[in-house]
CSV table of C-alpha atoms in Angstrom, one decimal:
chain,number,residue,atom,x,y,z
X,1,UNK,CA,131.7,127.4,87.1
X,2,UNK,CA,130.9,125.4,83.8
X,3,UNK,CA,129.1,127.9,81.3
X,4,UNK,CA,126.5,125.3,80.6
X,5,UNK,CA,125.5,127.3,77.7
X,6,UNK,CA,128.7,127.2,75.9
X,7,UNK,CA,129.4,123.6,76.3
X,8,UNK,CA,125.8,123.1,74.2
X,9,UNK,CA,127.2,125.2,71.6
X,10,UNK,CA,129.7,123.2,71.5
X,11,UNK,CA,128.0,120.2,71.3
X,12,UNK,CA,125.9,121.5,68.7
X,13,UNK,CA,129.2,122.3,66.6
X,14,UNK,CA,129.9,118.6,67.1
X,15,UNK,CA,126.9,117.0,65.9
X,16,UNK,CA,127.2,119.5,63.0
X,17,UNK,CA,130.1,118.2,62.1
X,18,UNK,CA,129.7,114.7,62.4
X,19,UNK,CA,126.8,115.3,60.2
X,20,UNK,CA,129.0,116.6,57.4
X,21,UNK,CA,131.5,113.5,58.2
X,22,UNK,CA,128.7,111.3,57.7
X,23,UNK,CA,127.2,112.6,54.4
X,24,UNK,CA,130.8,112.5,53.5
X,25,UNK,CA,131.3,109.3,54.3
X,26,UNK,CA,128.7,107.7,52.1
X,27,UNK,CA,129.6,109.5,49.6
X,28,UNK,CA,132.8,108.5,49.5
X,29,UNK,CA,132.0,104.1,49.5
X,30,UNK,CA,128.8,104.8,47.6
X,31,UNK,CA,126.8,104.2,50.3
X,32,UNK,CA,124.9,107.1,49.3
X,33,UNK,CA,122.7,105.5,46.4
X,34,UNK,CA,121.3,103.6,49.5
X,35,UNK,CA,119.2,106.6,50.6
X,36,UNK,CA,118.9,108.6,47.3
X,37,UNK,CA,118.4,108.8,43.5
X,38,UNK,CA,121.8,108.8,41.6
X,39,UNK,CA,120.1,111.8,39.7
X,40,UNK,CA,119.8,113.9,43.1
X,41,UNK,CA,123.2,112.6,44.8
X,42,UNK,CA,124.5,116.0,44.3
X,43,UNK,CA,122.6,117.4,46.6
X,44,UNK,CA,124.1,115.4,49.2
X,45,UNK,CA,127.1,117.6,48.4
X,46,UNK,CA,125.7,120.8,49.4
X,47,UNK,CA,124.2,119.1,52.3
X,48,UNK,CA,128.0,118.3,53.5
X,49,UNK,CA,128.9,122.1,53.1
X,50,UNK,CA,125.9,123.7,54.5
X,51,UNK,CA,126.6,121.3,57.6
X,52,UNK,CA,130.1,122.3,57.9
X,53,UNK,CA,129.2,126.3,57.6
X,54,UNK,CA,126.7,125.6,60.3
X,55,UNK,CA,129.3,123.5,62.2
X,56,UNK,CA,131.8,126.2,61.5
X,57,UNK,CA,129.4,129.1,62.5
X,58,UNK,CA,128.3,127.5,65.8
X,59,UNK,CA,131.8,127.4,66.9
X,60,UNK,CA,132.8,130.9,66.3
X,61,UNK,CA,129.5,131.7,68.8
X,62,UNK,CA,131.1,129.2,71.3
X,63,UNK,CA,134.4,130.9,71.4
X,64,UNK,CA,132.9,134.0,71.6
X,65,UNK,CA,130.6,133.1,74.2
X,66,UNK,CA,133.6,131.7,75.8
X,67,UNK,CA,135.4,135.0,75.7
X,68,UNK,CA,132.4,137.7,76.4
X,69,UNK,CA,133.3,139.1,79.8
X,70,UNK,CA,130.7,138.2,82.5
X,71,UNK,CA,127.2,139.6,81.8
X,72,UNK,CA,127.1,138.6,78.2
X,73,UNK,CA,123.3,137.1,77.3
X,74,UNK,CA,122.6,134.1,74.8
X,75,UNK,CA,120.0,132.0,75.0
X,76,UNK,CA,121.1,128.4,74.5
X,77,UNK,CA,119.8,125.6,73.0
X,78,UNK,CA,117.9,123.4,75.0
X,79,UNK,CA,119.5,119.3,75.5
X,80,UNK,CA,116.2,118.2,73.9
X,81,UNK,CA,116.8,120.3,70.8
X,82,UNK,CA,120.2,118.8,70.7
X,83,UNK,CA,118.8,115.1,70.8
X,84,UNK,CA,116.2,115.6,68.2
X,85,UNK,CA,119.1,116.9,66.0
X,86,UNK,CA,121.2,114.2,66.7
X,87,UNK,CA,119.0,111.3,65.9
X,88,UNK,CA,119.3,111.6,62.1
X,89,UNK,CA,123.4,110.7,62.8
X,90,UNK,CA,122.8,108.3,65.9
X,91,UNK,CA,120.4,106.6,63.3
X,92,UNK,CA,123.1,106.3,60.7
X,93,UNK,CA,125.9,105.5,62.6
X,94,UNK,CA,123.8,102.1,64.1
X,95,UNK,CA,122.3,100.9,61.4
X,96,UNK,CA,124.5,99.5,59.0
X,97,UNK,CA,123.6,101.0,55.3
X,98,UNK,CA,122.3,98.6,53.0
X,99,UNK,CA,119.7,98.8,50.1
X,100,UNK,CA,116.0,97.5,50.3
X,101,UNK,CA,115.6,93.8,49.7
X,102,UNK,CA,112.9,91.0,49.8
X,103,UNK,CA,113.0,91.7,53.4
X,104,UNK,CA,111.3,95.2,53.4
X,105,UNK,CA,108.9,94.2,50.7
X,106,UNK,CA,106.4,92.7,52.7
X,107,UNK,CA,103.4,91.8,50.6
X,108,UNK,CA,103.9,95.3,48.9
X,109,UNK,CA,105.1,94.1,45.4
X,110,UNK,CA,103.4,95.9,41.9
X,111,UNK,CA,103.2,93.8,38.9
X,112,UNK,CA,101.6,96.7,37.0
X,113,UNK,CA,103.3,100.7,36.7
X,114,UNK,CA,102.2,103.6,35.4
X,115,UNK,CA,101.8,103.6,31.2
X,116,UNK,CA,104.4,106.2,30.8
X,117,UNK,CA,107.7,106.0,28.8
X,118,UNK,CA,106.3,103.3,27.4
X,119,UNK,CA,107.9,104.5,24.0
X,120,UNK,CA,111.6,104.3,24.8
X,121,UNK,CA,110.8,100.5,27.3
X,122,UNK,CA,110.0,99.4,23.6
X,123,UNK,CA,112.7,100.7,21.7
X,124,UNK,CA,115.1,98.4,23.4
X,125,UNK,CA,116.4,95.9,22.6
X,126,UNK,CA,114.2,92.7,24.7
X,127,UNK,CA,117.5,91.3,26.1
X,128,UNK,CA,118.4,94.9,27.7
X,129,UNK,CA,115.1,95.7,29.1
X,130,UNK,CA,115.2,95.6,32.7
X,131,UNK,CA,112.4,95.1,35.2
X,132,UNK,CA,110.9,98.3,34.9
X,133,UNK,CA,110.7,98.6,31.4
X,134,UNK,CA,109.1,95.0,30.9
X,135,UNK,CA,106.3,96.0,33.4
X,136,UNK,CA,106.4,99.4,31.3
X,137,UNK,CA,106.1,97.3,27.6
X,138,UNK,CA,103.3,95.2,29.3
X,139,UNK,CA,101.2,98.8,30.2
X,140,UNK,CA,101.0,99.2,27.1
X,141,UNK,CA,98.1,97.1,26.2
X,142,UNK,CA,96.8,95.0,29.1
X,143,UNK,CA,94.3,93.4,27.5
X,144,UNK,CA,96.3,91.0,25.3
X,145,UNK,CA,99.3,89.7,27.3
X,146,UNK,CA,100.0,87.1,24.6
X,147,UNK,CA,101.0,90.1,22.3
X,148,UNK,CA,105.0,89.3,24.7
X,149,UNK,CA,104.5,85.1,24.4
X,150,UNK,CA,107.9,84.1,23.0
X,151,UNK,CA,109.5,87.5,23.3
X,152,UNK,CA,113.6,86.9,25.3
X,153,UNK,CA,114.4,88.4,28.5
X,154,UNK,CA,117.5,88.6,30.5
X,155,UNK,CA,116.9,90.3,33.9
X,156,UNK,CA,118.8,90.7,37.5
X,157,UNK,CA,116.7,91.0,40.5
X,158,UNK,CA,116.5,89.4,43.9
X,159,UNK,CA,114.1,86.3,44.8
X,160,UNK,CA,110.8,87.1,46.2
X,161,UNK,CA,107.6,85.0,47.3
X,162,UNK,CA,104.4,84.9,49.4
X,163,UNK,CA,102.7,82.1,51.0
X,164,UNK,CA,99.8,81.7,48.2
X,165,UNK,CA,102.4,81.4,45.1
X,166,UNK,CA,103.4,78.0,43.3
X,167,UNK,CA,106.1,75.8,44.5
X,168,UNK,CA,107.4,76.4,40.8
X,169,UNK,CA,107.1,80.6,40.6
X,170,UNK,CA,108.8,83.3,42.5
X,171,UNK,CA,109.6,87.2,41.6
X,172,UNK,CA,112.3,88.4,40.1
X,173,UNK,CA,112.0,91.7,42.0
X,174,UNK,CA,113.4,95.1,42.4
X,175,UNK,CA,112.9,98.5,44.4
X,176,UNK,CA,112.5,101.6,42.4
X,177,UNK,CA,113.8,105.1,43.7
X,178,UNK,CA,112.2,108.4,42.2
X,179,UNK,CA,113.8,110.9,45.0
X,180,UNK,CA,114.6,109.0,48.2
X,181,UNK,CA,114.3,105.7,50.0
X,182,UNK,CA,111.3,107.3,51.4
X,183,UNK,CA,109.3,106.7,48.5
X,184,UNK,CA,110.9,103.3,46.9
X,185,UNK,CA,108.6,100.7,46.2
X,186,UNK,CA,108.9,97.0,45.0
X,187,UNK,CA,108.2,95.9,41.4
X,188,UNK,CA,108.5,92.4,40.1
X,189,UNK,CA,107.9,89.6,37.3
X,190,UNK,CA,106.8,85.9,38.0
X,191,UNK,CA,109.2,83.3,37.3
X,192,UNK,CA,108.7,79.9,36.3
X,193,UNK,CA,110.6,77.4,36.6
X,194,UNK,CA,110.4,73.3,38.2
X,195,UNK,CA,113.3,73.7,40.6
X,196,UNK,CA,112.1,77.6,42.1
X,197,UNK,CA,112.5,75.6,45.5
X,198,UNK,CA,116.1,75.5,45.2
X,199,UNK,CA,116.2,79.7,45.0
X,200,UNK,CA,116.4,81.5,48.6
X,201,UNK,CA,114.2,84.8,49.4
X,202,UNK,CA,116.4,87.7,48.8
X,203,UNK,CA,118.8,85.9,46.7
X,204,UNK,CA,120.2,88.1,44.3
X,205,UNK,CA,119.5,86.0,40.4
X,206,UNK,CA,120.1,86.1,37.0
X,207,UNK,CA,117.5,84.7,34.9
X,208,UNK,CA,117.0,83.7,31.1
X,209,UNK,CA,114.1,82.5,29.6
X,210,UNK,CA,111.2,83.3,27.5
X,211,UNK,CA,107.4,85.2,27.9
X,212,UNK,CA,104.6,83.0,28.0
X,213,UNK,CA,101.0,84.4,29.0
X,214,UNK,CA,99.9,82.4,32.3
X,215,UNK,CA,97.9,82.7,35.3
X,216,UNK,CA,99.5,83.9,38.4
X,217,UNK,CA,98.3,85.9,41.6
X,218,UNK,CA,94.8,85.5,40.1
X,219,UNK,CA,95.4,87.1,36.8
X,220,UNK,CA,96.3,86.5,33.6
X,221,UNK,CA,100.0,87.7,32.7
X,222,UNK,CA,103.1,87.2,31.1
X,223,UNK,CA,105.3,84.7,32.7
X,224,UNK,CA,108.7,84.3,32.6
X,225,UNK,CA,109.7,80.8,31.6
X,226,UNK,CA,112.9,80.3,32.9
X,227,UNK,CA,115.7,78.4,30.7
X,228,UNK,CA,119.0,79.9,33.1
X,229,UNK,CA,118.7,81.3,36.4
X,230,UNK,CA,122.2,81.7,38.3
X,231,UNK,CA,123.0,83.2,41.4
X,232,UNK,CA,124.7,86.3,41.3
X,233,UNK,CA,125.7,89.5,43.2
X,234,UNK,CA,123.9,92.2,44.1
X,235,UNK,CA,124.2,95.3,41.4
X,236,UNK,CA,126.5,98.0,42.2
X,237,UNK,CA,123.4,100.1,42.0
X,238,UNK,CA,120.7,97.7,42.7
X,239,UNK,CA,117.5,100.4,42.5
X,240,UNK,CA,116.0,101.4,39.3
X,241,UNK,CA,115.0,104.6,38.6
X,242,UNK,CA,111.7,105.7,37.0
């Protein structure tokens, strides 16, 4: 007769396992960046041992179980146990891992942050600054955007729009990451430039240009006037990090 009981130990051990494989496995291509900050990618690390000690430990149990003479008592986990631990690596293994895009923004794009390290955003050189610490230079003092008119930028982000913007803007967008995927959320710039038609959603761009206070989204702003914009690929690590 099939000890029901061990074979869900044994299962368990499995799932373990292929958990560890998996956080393993990102780490490994670098896939691991998609779900975490750089700063905290260490703990993905200790996530891959704890899951093989667990992995490890459920075994033994198995075997023993296997090898206790009749009359020994364990209670075993339950199948729906099993499936609720399982999801997490059924999840992984069938979606492919990629890194939020214009896709997931959905309407939810911030053209303002928080007015902190606002100091060191400044310090930089203006041709180094990336999204984030433009938006963080512009907290600074939102009641004179001209203060930036004329001021170079050089920035890398992918090509968002809505419905309501001008044939001649888009974003030049990124996610930010403080911990997790769980909490990323999409920051951008306006762009303008004649030919914005000619620049796909998503597309990942360089652009060049100058500041120039303007109206856009109902506000008045600084504007990127683009002089360069080229298609480019997607950064090795394409989330900034507060």
């Amino acid at each position: 007769k099939t000890d029901v009981g061990a074979s869900q130990e044994w299962l368990k051990a499995a799932i373990l396992f292929g958990l560890a494989a998996y956080f393993a496995f990102n780490i490994t291509n670098g896939n691991i960046t998609n779900y975490v900050n750089e700063r905290f990618s260490w703990l993905s690390y200790v996530a891959v041992l704890i899951f093989v000690a667990l992995g490890v430990a459920v075994a033994i149990g198995a075997y023993r179980r296997h090898q206790a003479p009749r009359g020994y008592s364990h209670t075993p986990v339950t199948w729906s146990i099993l499936g609720i631990v399982a999801i997490p690596l059924v999840l992984g293994l069938a979606i492919p891992s990629r890194p939020l895009g214009a896709d997931a923004v959905n309407g939810n794009i911030s053209v303002q942050v928080a007015s902190v390290d606002v100091a060191s955003a400044l310090a930089k050189d203006p041709l180094t600054r990336n999204i984030l610490d433009w938006l963080r230079a512009f907290a600074r003092d939102t009641s004179d955007p001209t203060s930036f008119d004329g001021q170079p930028a050089d920035l890398i982000g992918f090509v968002y729009r809505e419905p309501g913007y001008p044939e001649d803007h888009f974003m030049v967008a990124r996610f930010t990451m403080s911990c997790c995927v769980a909490d990323a959320g999409a920051i951008g710039l306006p762009v303008y430039v004649q030919n914005a038609d000619e620049f796909t959603d998503g597309e990942w761009v360089r652009v060049q240009g100058q500041f120039l206070t303007g109206q856009f989204d109902d506000r008045r702003m600084p504007v990127l006037q683009a002089q360069m914009i080229e298609i480019t690929d997607q950064p090795e690590h394409p989330y900034l990090y507060p």
